Amino acid sequence: MLTLAERLTATRAAIQAECLRLQRSEPTLIVVTKNHPVSLAQDLYALGERDFGENRVQEAEPKADLLADHQNLSWHLIGQLQTNKVKQALNFASSIHSLDRESLLLELQKRTMDIPNALDVFIQVNLTDDPGRGGISETEVLQFAERVAATPTLRLRGLMAVAALDVPPVHDFEKVANLSGKLMKIFPAASDLSIGMSNDYLEALQFGATHLRIGTAITGNR
Ligand SMILES: *Cc1c(COP(=O)(O)O)cnc(C)c1O
């Protein structure tokens, strides 16, 4: 069985090789540490990783507290954020990749009112026809982005998406990359694209991913 260091090295090497092939710059690698003990994040930090992703505030906050003395470490919230957890999230998260609905935007606006540059945010796009899946529908993203961008305490970084499982990931990545192009015409600074997980990060790189969210390929199953 491979060690954590070996899986990390292999994943980083694959990312680097693909970036070289595509002649593009390397993305930010967010290692998703959810469902793992804090020791995993500690080990990853010792191996040089500085960006960690978590789904749930209840799990992430204690980990962030335990690693509070680690320099330059960023916690990214990537799962659906309940509005009643926003206050807690602001204690430790540097960015939220899952800004996926109106009520969350309103709560973020309310809670960050007195905090300049409180948070980086990505708008999560729902690429399916199923409104039950998380995210802002494609047709509403630009309008929603106007309101996010008009919030001085939030820094709109760009878009986030999770590829559907029932179609090849390139299908969804192409859609979100096109949408990102439209968004950048209005907000040039909102140029980031948070796409790509363990099973589709190479495809995500082809479509301009600037942030990969990789869990099991690095951390192993749990
Ligand atoms: C868990 C999770 C990931 C990481 O998934 P892996 O398949 O383990 O790489 C990425 N993004 C989101 C939103 C997740 O919930």
PDB file of C-alpha atoms and ligand atoms in Angstrom:
ATOM      1  CA  MET A   1       0.000   0.000   0.000  1.00  0.00           C
ATOM      2  CA  LEU A   2       1.217   3.462  -0.827  1.00  0.00           C
ATOM      3  CA  THR A   3       1.987   5.956   1.896  1.00  0.00           C
ATOM      4  CA  LEU A   4       0.438   9.397   2.128  1.00  0.00           C
ATOM      5  CA  ALA A   5       3.689  10.952   0.921  1.00  0.00           C
ATOM      6  CA  GLU A   6       3.770   8.632  -2.080  1.00  0.00           C
ATOM      7  CA  ARG A   7       0.180   9.350  -3.065  1.00  0.00           C
ATOM      8  CA  LEU A   8       0.756  13.082  -2.695  1.00  0.00           C
ATOM      9  CA  THR A   9       3.932  12.963  -4.746  1.00  0.00           C
ATOM     10  CA  ALA A  10       2.260  10.909  -7.476  1.00  0.00           C
ATOM     11  CA  THR A  11      -0.709  13.271  -7.647  1.00  0.00           C
ATOM     12  CA  ARG A  12       1.461  16.376  -7.720  1.00  0.00           C
ATOM     13  CA  ALA A  13       3.617  14.784 -10.422  1.00  0.00           C
ATOM     14  CA  ALA A  14       0.549  13.990 -12.542  1.00  0.00           C
ATOM     15  CA  ILE A  15      -0.703  17.563 -12.181  1.00  0.00           C
ATOM     16  CA  GLN A  16       2.687  18.962 -13.081  1.00  0.00           C
ATOM     17  CA  ALA A  17       3.050  16.722 -16.136  1.00  0.00           C
ATOM     18  CA  GLU A  18      -0.398  17.632 -17.421  1.00  0.00           C
ATOM     19  CA  CYS A  19       0.251  21.353 -16.895  1.00  0.00           C
ATOM     20  CA  LEU A  20       3.515  21.026 -18.781  1.00  0.00           C
ATOM     21  CA  ARG A  21       1.764  19.212 -21.615  1.00  0.00           C
ATOM     22  CA  LEU A  22      -0.952  21.875 -21.750  1.00  0.00           C
ATOM     23  CA  GLN A  23       1.588  24.657 -21.337  1.00  0.00           C
ATOM     24  CA  ARG A  24      -0.376  26.184 -18.538  1.00  0.00           C
ATOM     25  CA  SER A  25       0.481  27.305 -15.011  1.00  0.00           C
ATOM     26  CA  GLU A  26      -0.091  25.009 -12.060  1.00  0.00           C
ATOM     27  CA  PRO A  27      -3.330  25.275 -10.104  1.00  0.00           C
ATOM     28  CA  THR A  28      -3.785  25.598  -6.378  1.00  0.00           C
ATOM     29  CA  LEU A  29      -4.092  22.113  -4.954  1.00  0.00           C
ATOM     30  CA  ILE A  30      -6.622  21.882  -2.157  1.00  0.00           C
ATOM     31  CA  VAL A  31      -6.260  18.598  -0.343  1.00  0.00           C
ATOM     32  CA  VAL A  32      -9.657  17.551   0.965  1.00  0.00           C
ATOM     33  CA  THR A  33      -9.158  16.268   4.505  1.00  0.00           C
ATOM     34  CA  LYS A  34     -12.822  15.643   5.402  1.00  0.00           C
ATOM     35  CA  ASN A  35     -13.600  12.479   7.348  1.00  0.00           C
ATOM     36  CA  HIS A  36      -9.974  12.172   8.397  1.00  0.00           C
ATOM     37  CA  PRO A  37      -8.429  12.998  11.752  1.00  0.00           C
ATOM     38  CA  VAL A  38      -6.511  16.229  12.260  1.00  0.00           C
ATOM     39  CA  SER A  39      -3.276  14.222  12.197  1.00  0.00           C
ATOM     40  CA  LEU A  40      -3.733  13.806   8.452  1.00  0.00           C
ATOM     41  CA  ALA A  41      -3.751  17.560   7.945  1.00  0.00           C
ATOM     42  CA  GLN A  42      -0.713  17.803  10.205  1.00  0.00           C
ATOM     43  CA  ASP A  43       1.120  15.216   8.132  1.00  0.00           C
ATOM     44  CA  LEU A  44       0.176  16.990   4.906  1.00  0.00           C
ATOM     45  CA  TYR A  45       1.390  20.266   6.339  1.00  0.00           C
ATOM     46  CA  ALA A  46       4.735  18.653   7.169  1.00  0.00           C
ATOM     47  CA  LEU A  47       4.861  17.468   3.548  1.00  0.00           C
ATOM     48  CA  GLY A  48       4.457  21.053   2.378  1.00  0.00           C
ATOM     49  CA  GLU A  49       0.718  21.349   1.728  1.00  0.00           C
ATOM     50  CA  ARG A  50      -0.933  24.606   2.730  1.00  0.00           C
ATOM     51  CA  ASP A  51      -4.495  24.446   1.370  1.00  0.00           C
ATOM     52  CA  PHE A  52      -7.043  22.137   2.924  1.00  0.00           C
ATOM     53  CA  GLY A  53     -10.671  21.510   2.054  1.00  0.00           C
ATOM     54  CA  GLU A  54     -13.471  20.497   4.387  1.00  0.00           C
ATOM     55  CA  ASN A  55     -17.195  19.974   3.929  1.00  0.00           C
ATOM     56  CA  ARG A  56     -18.566  20.607   7.367  1.00  0.00           C
ATOM     57  CA  VAL A  57     -17.927  23.478   9.749  1.00  0.00           C
ATOM     58  CA  GLN A  58     -18.403  21.227  12.794  1.00  0.00           C
ATOM     59  CA  GLU A  59     -15.547  19.047  11.611  1.00  0.00           C
ATOM     60  CA  ALA A  60     -13.335  21.769  10.207  1.00  0.00           C
ATOM     61  CA  GLU A  61     -13.329  24.286  13.024  1.00  0.00           C
ATOM     62  CA  PRO A  62     -11.724  22.040  15.658  1.00  0.00           C
ATOM     63  CA  LYS A  63      -9.065  21.008  13.135  1.00  0.00           C
ATOM     64  CA  ALA A  64      -8.378  24.626  12.265  1.00  0.00           C
ATOM     65  CA  ASP A  65      -8.128  25.434  15.974  1.00  0.00           C
ATOM     66  CA  LEU A  66      -5.605  22.667  16.546  1.00  0.00           C
ATOM     67  CA  LEU A  67      -3.478  23.906  13.642  1.00  0.00           C
ATOM     68  CA  ALA A  68      -3.944  27.594  14.401  1.00  0.00           C
ATOM     69  CA  ASP A  69      -0.223  28.090  15.022  1.00  0.00           C
ATOM     70  CA  HIS A  70       0.714  26.727  11.568  1.00  0.00           C
ATOM     71  CA  GLN A  71       1.785  29.529   9.251  1.00  0.00           C
ATOM     72  CA  ASN A  72       0.171  30.231   5.882  1.00  0.00           C
ATOM     73  CA  LEU A  73      -2.409  27.535   6.165  1.00  0.00           C
ATOM     74  CA  SER A  74      -5.752  28.088   4.403  1.00  0.00           C
ATOM     75  CA  TRP A  75      -9.018  26.284   5.050  1.00  0.00           C
ATOM     76  CA  HIS A  76     -11.455  26.103   2.148  1.00  0.00           C
ATOM     77  CA  LEU A  77     -15.078  25.209   2.784  1.00  0.00           C
ATOM     78  CA  ILE A  78     -16.294  23.185  -0.166  1.00  0.00           C
ATOM     79  CA  GLY A  79     -19.571  21.634   1.031  1.00  0.00           C
ATOM     80  CA  GLN A  80     -23.004  23.119   1.487  1.00  0.00           C
ATOM     81  CA  LEU A  81     -22.848  25.684   4.265  1.00  0.00           C
ATOM     82  CA  GLN A  82     -25.839  26.084   6.545  1.00  0.00           C
ATOM     83  CA  THR A  83     -26.671  29.705   7.265  1.00  0.00           C
ATOM     84  CA  ASN A  84     -26.532  29.073  10.997  1.00  0.00           C
ATOM     85  CA  LYS A  85     -22.887  28.009  10.614  1.00  0.00           C
ATOM     86  CA  VAL A  86     -21.691  31.140   8.830  1.00  0.00           C
ATOM     87  CA  LYS A  87     -20.559  32.914  11.966  1.00  0.00           C
ATOM     88  CA  GLN A  88     -18.431  29.932  12.973  1.00  0.00           C
ATOM     89  CA  ALA A  89     -17.093  29.542   9.443  1.00  0.00           C
ATOM     90  CA  LEU A  90     -15.795  33.088   9.482  1.00  0.00           C
ATOM     91  CA  ASN A  91     -13.576  32.202  12.444  1.00  0.00           C
ATOM     92  CA  PHE A  92     -11.277  30.054  10.366  1.00  0.00           C
ATOM     93  CA  ALA A  93     -12.213  29.739   6.683  1.00  0.00           C
ATOM     94  CA  SER A  94     -10.328  31.753   4.100  1.00  0.00           C
ATOM     95  CA  SER A  95     -12.679  30.844   1.289  1.00  0.00           C
ATOM     96  CA  ILE A  96     -16.038  29.315   0.535  1.00  0.00           C
ATOM     97  CA  HIS A  97     -16.332  27.404  -2.708  1.00  0.00           C
ATOM     98  CA  SER A  98     -19.981  26.588  -2.230  1.00  0.00           C
ATOM     99  CA  LEU A  99     -21.817  29.897  -2.356  1.00  0.00           C
ATOM    100  CA  ASP A 100     -24.871  28.236  -3.790  1.00  0.00           C
ATOM    101  CA  ARG A 101     -27.971  30.191  -2.860  1.00  0.00           C
ATOM    102  CA  GLU A 102     -29.569  33.490  -2.068  1.00  0.00           C
ATOM    103  CA  SER A 103     -30.042  32.886   1.661  1.00  0.00           C
ATOM    104  CA  LEU A 104     -26.358  32.112   2.114  1.00  0.00           C
ATOM    105  CA  LEU A 105     -25.338  35.305   0.331  1.00  0.00           C
ATOM    106  CA  LEU A 106     -27.644  37.337   2.584  1.00  0.00           C
ATOM    107  CA  GLU A 107     -26.221  35.723   5.702  1.00  0.00           C
ATOM    108  CA  LEU A 108     -22.642  36.275   4.514  1.00  0.00           C
ATOM    109  CA  GLN A 109     -23.437  39.926   3.812  1.00  0.00           C
ATOM    110  CA  LYS A 110     -24.911  40.337   7.270  1.00  0.00           C
ATOM    111  CA  ARG A 111     -22.102  38.580   9.125  1.00  0.00           C
ATOM    112  CA  THR A 112     -19.196  40.181   7.293  1.00  0.00           C
ATOM    113  CA  MET A 113     -20.536  43.725   7.440  1.00  0.00           C
ATOM    114  CA  ASP A 114     -17.733  45.063   9.653  1.00  0.00           C
ATOM    115  CA  ILE A 115     -14.948  42.853   8.338  1.00  0.00           C
ATOM    116  CA  PRO A 116     -13.134  44.194   5.274  1.00  0.00           C
ATOM    117  CA  ASN A 117     -12.131  41.494   2.774  1.00  0.00           C
ATOM    118  CA  ALA A 118     -13.684  38.923   5.034  1.00  0.00           C
ATOM    119  CA  LEU A 119     -13.788  36.044   2.638  1.00  0.00           C
ATOM    120  CA  ASP A 120     -13.004  34.743  -0.821  1.00  0.00           C
ATOM    121  CA  VAL A 121     -16.024  33.159  -2.459  1.00  0.00           C
ATOM    122  CA  PHE A 122     -16.731  30.954  -5.445  1.00  0.00           C
ATOM    123  CA  ILE A 123     -20.239  30.685  -6.835  1.00  0.00           C
ATOM    124  CA  GLN A 124     -21.247  27.052  -7.098  1.00  0.00           C
ATOM    125  CA  VAL A 125     -22.956  26.359 -10.402  1.00  0.00           C
ATOM    126  CA  ASN A 126     -25.599  23.689 -10.800  1.00  0.00           C
ATOM    127  CA  LEU A 127     -24.892  22.176 -14.204  1.00  0.00           C
ATOM    128  CA  THR A 128     -27.779  19.730 -14.096  1.00  0.00           C
ATOM    129  CA  ASP A 129     -31.457  20.266 -14.830  1.00  0.00           C
ATOM    130  CA  ASP A 130     -32.244  19.144 -11.305  1.00  0.00           C
ATOM    131  CA  PRO A 131     -32.909  22.194  -9.100  1.00  0.00           C
ATOM    132  CA  GLY A 132     -32.564  19.870  -6.088  1.00  0.00           C
ATOM    133  CA  ARG A 133     -28.836  19.672  -6.661  1.00  0.00           C
ATOM    134  CA  GLY A 134     -26.761  22.365  -5.011  1.00  0.00           C
ATOM    135  CA  GLY A 135     -25.832  25.489  -6.896  1.00  0.00           C
ATOM    136  CA  ILE A 136     -27.022  28.470  -8.878  1.00  0.00           C
ATOM    137  CA  SER A 137     -28.482  27.497 -12.244  1.00  0.00           C
ATOM    138  CA  GLU A 138     -26.474  28.459 -15.313  1.00  0.00           C
ATOM    139  CA  THR A 139     -29.054  30.998 -16.421  1.00  0.00           C
ATOM    140  CA  GLU A 140     -28.921  32.834 -13.093  1.00  0.00           C
ATOM    141  CA  VAL A 141     -25.203  32.839 -12.410  1.00  0.00           C
ATOM    142  CA  LEU A 142     -24.361  36.196 -13.980  1.00  0.00           C
ATOM    143  CA  GLN A 143     -27.167  37.989 -12.183  1.00  0.00           C
ATOM    144  CA  PHE A 144     -26.195  36.390  -8.888  1.00  0.00           C
ATOM    145  CA  ALA A 145     -22.561  37.306  -9.517  1.00  0.00           C
ATOM    146  CA  GLU A 146     -23.519  40.976  -9.857  1.00  0.00           C
ATOM    147  CA  ARG A 147     -24.829  40.889  -6.314  1.00  0.00           C
ATOM    148  CA  VAL A 148     -21.840  39.033  -4.929  1.00  0.00           C
ATOM    149  CA  ALA A 149     -19.447  41.420  -6.644  1.00  0.00           C
ATOM    150  CA  ALA A 150     -21.357  44.362  -5.197  1.00  0.00           C
ATOM    151  CA  THR A 151     -20.640  43.096  -1.678  1.00  0.00           C
ATOM    152  CA  PRO A 152     -17.440  44.842  -0.579  1.00  0.00           C
ATOM    153  CA  THR A 153     -16.634  42.338   2.166  1.00  0.00           C
ATOM    154  CA  LEU A 154     -16.617  39.393  -0.236  1.00  0.00           C
ATOM    155  CA  ARG A 155     -14.049  38.800  -2.928  1.00  0.00           C
ATOM    156  CA  LEU A 156     -15.589  36.991  -5.866  1.00  0.00           C
ATOM    157  CA  ARG A 157     -12.924  34.575  -7.110  1.00  0.00           C
ATOM    158  CA  GLY A 158     -14.952  32.795  -9.759  1.00  0.00           C
ATOM    159  CA  LEU A 159     -17.011  29.658 -10.218  1.00  0.00           C
ATOM    160  CA  MET A 160     -17.075  26.209  -8.660  1.00  0.00           C
ATOM    161  CA  ALA A 161     -18.714  23.057  -9.970  1.00  0.00           C
ATOM    162  CA  VAL A 162     -18.928  19.357  -9.294  1.00  0.00           C
ATOM    163  CA  ALA A 163     -19.189  17.254 -12.445  1.00  0.00           C
ATOM    164  CA  ALA A 164     -22.188  14.950 -12.646  1.00  0.00           C
ATOM    165  CA  LEU A 165     -21.443  11.239 -12.351  1.00  0.00           C
ATOM    166  CA  ASP A 166     -23.647  10.074 -15.210  1.00  0.00           C
ATOM    167  CA  VAL A 167     -21.907  11.959 -18.038  1.00  0.00           C
ATOM    168  CA  PRO A 168     -18.215  12.314 -18.927  1.00  0.00           C
ATOM    169  CA  PRO A 169     -16.761  15.155 -16.812  1.00  0.00           C
ATOM    170  CA  VAL A 170     -15.617  17.096 -19.897  1.00  0.00           C
ATOM    171  CA  HIS A 171     -19.285  17.676 -20.710  1.00  0.00           C
ATOM    172  CA  ASP A 172     -19.780  19.675 -17.511  1.00  0.00           C
ATOM    173  CA  PHE A 173     -16.328  21.234 -17.436  1.00  0.00           C
ATOM    174  CA  GLU A 174     -16.847  22.685 -20.888  1.00  0.00           C
ATOM    175  CA  LYS A 175     -20.124  24.253 -19.779  1.00  0.00           C
ATOM    176  CA  VAL A 176     -18.658  25.832 -16.669  1.00  0.00           C
ATOM    177  CA  ALA A 177     -15.550  27.014 -18.536  1.00  0.00           C
ATOM    178  CA  ASN A 178     -17.786  28.810 -21.048  1.00  0.00           C
ATOM    179  CA  LEU A 179     -19.729  30.377 -18.235  1.00  0.00           C
ATOM    180  CA  SER A 180     -16.490  31.451 -16.587  1.00  0.00           C
ATOM    181  CA  GLY A 181     -15.515  33.220 -19.819  1.00  0.00           C
ATOM    182  CA  LYS A 182     -18.776  35.162 -19.748  1.00  0.00           C
ATOM    183  CA  LEU A 183     -18.305  36.040 -16.097  1.00  0.00           C
ATOM    184  CA  MET A 184     -14.780  37.322 -16.745  1.00  0.00           C
ATOM    185  CA  LYS A 185     -16.042  39.680 -19.432  1.00  0.00           C
ATOM    186  CA  ILE A 186     -18.029  41.433 -16.712  1.00  0.00           C
ATOM    187  CA  PHE A 187     -15.688  40.846 -13.759  1.00  0.00           C
ATOM    188  CA  PRO A 188     -12.139  40.248 -14.988  1.00  0.00           C
ATOM    189  CA  ALA A 189     -10.929  39.523 -11.449  1.00  0.00           C
ATOM    190  CA  ALA A 190     -13.382  36.645 -11.030  1.00  0.00           C
ATOM    191  CA  SER A 191     -11.207  34.410 -13.158  1.00  0.00           C
ATOM    192  CA  ASP A 192     -10.822  31.371 -10.940  1.00  0.00           C
ATOM    193  CA  LEU A 193     -12.356  28.002 -11.583  1.00  0.00           C
ATOM    194  CA  SER A 194     -12.688  25.463  -8.796  1.00  0.00           C
ATOM    195  CA  ILE A 195     -13.249  22.187 -10.645  1.00  0.00           C
ATOM    196  CA  GLY A 196     -11.589  18.792 -10.543  1.00  0.00           C
ATOM    197  CA  MET A 197     -11.597  16.034  -7.939  1.00  0.00           C
ATOM    198  CA  SER A 198      -9.761  12.705  -7.579  1.00  0.00           C
ATOM    199  CA  ASN A 199     -11.384  11.128 -10.619  1.00  0.00           C
ATOM    200  CA  ASP A 200     -11.451  14.060 -13.013  1.00  0.00           C
ATOM    201  CA  TYR A 201      -8.662  16.479 -12.167  1.00  0.00           C
ATOM    202  CA  LEU A 202      -6.716  15.872 -15.371  1.00  0.00           C
ATOM    203  CA  GLU A 203      -9.799  16.755 -17.440  1.00  0.00           C
ATOM    204  CA  ALA A 204     -10.403  19.778 -15.205  1.00  0.00           C
ATOM    205  CA  LEU A 205      -6.910  21.048 -15.988  1.00  0.00           C
ATOM    206  CA  GLN A 206      -7.754  20.958 -19.696  1.00  0.00           C
ATOM    207  CA  PHE A 207     -10.697  23.248 -19.036  1.00  0.00           C
ATOM    208  CA  GLY A 208      -8.788  25.803 -17.017  1.00  0.00           C
ATOM    209  CA  ALA A 209      -9.120  24.674 -13.403  1.00  0.00           C
ATOM    210  CA  THR A 210      -7.272  27.069 -11.108  1.00  0.00           C
ATOM    211  CA  HIS A 211      -8.239  25.179  -7.942  1.00  0.00           C
ATOM    212  CA  LEU A 212      -8.362  21.395  -7.693  1.00  0.00           C
ATOM    213  CA  ARG A 213     -10.182  19.823  -4.748  1.00  0.00           C
ATOM    214  CA  ILE A 214      -8.605  16.409  -4.342  1.00  0.00           C
ATOM    215  CA  GLY A 215      -9.413  14.005  -1.528  1.00  0.00           C
ATOM    216  CA  THR A 216      -9.129  10.230  -1.823  1.00  0.00           C
ATOM    217  CA  ALA A 217      -6.429  10.165  -4.508  1.00  0.00           C
ATOM    218  CA  ILE A 218      -4.127  11.684  -1.899  1.00  0.00           C
ATOM    219  CA  THR A 219      -5.645  10.788   1.454  1.00  0.00           C
ATOM    220  CA  GLY A 220      -6.733   7.255   0.607  1.00  0.00           C
ATOM    221  CA  ASN A 221     -10.115   5.816   1.472  1.00  0.00           C
ATOM    222  CA  ARG A 222     -11.538   5.957   4.918  1.00  0.00           C
TER     223      ARG A 222
HETATM  224  C1  LIG B   1     -15.320  15.311  -1.039  1.00  0.00           C
HETATM  225  C2  LIG B   1     -15.267  16.397  -2.058  1.00  0.00           C
HETATM  226  C3  LIG B   1     -14.173  16.525  -2.922  1.00  0.00           C
HETATM  227  C4  LIG B   1     -13.032  15.530  -2.972  1.00  0.00           C
HETATM  228  O1  LIG B   1     -13.494  14.349  -3.561  1.00  0.00           O
HETATM  229  P1  LIG B   1     -12.498  13.150  -3.953  1.00  0.00           P
HETATM  230  O2  LIG B   1     -13.266  12.375  -4.937  1.00  0.00           O
HETATM  231  O3  LIG B   1     -12.232  12.408  -2.684  1.00  0.00           O
HETATM  232  O4  LIG B   1     -11.270  13.756  -4.519  1.00  0.00           O
HETATM  233  C5  LIG B   1     -14.164  17.609  -3.789  1.00  0.00           C
HETATM  234  N1  LIG B   1     -15.177  18.504  -3.824  1.00  0.00           N
HETATM  235  C6  LIG B   1     -16.262  18.386  -3.020  1.00  0.00           C
HETATM  236  C7  LIG B   1     -17.343  19.398  -3.125  1.00  0.00           C
HETATM  237  C8  LIG B   1     -16.340  17.330  -2.123  1.00  0.00           C
HETATM  238  O5  LIG B   1     -17.424  17.213  -1.341  1.00  0.00           O
END
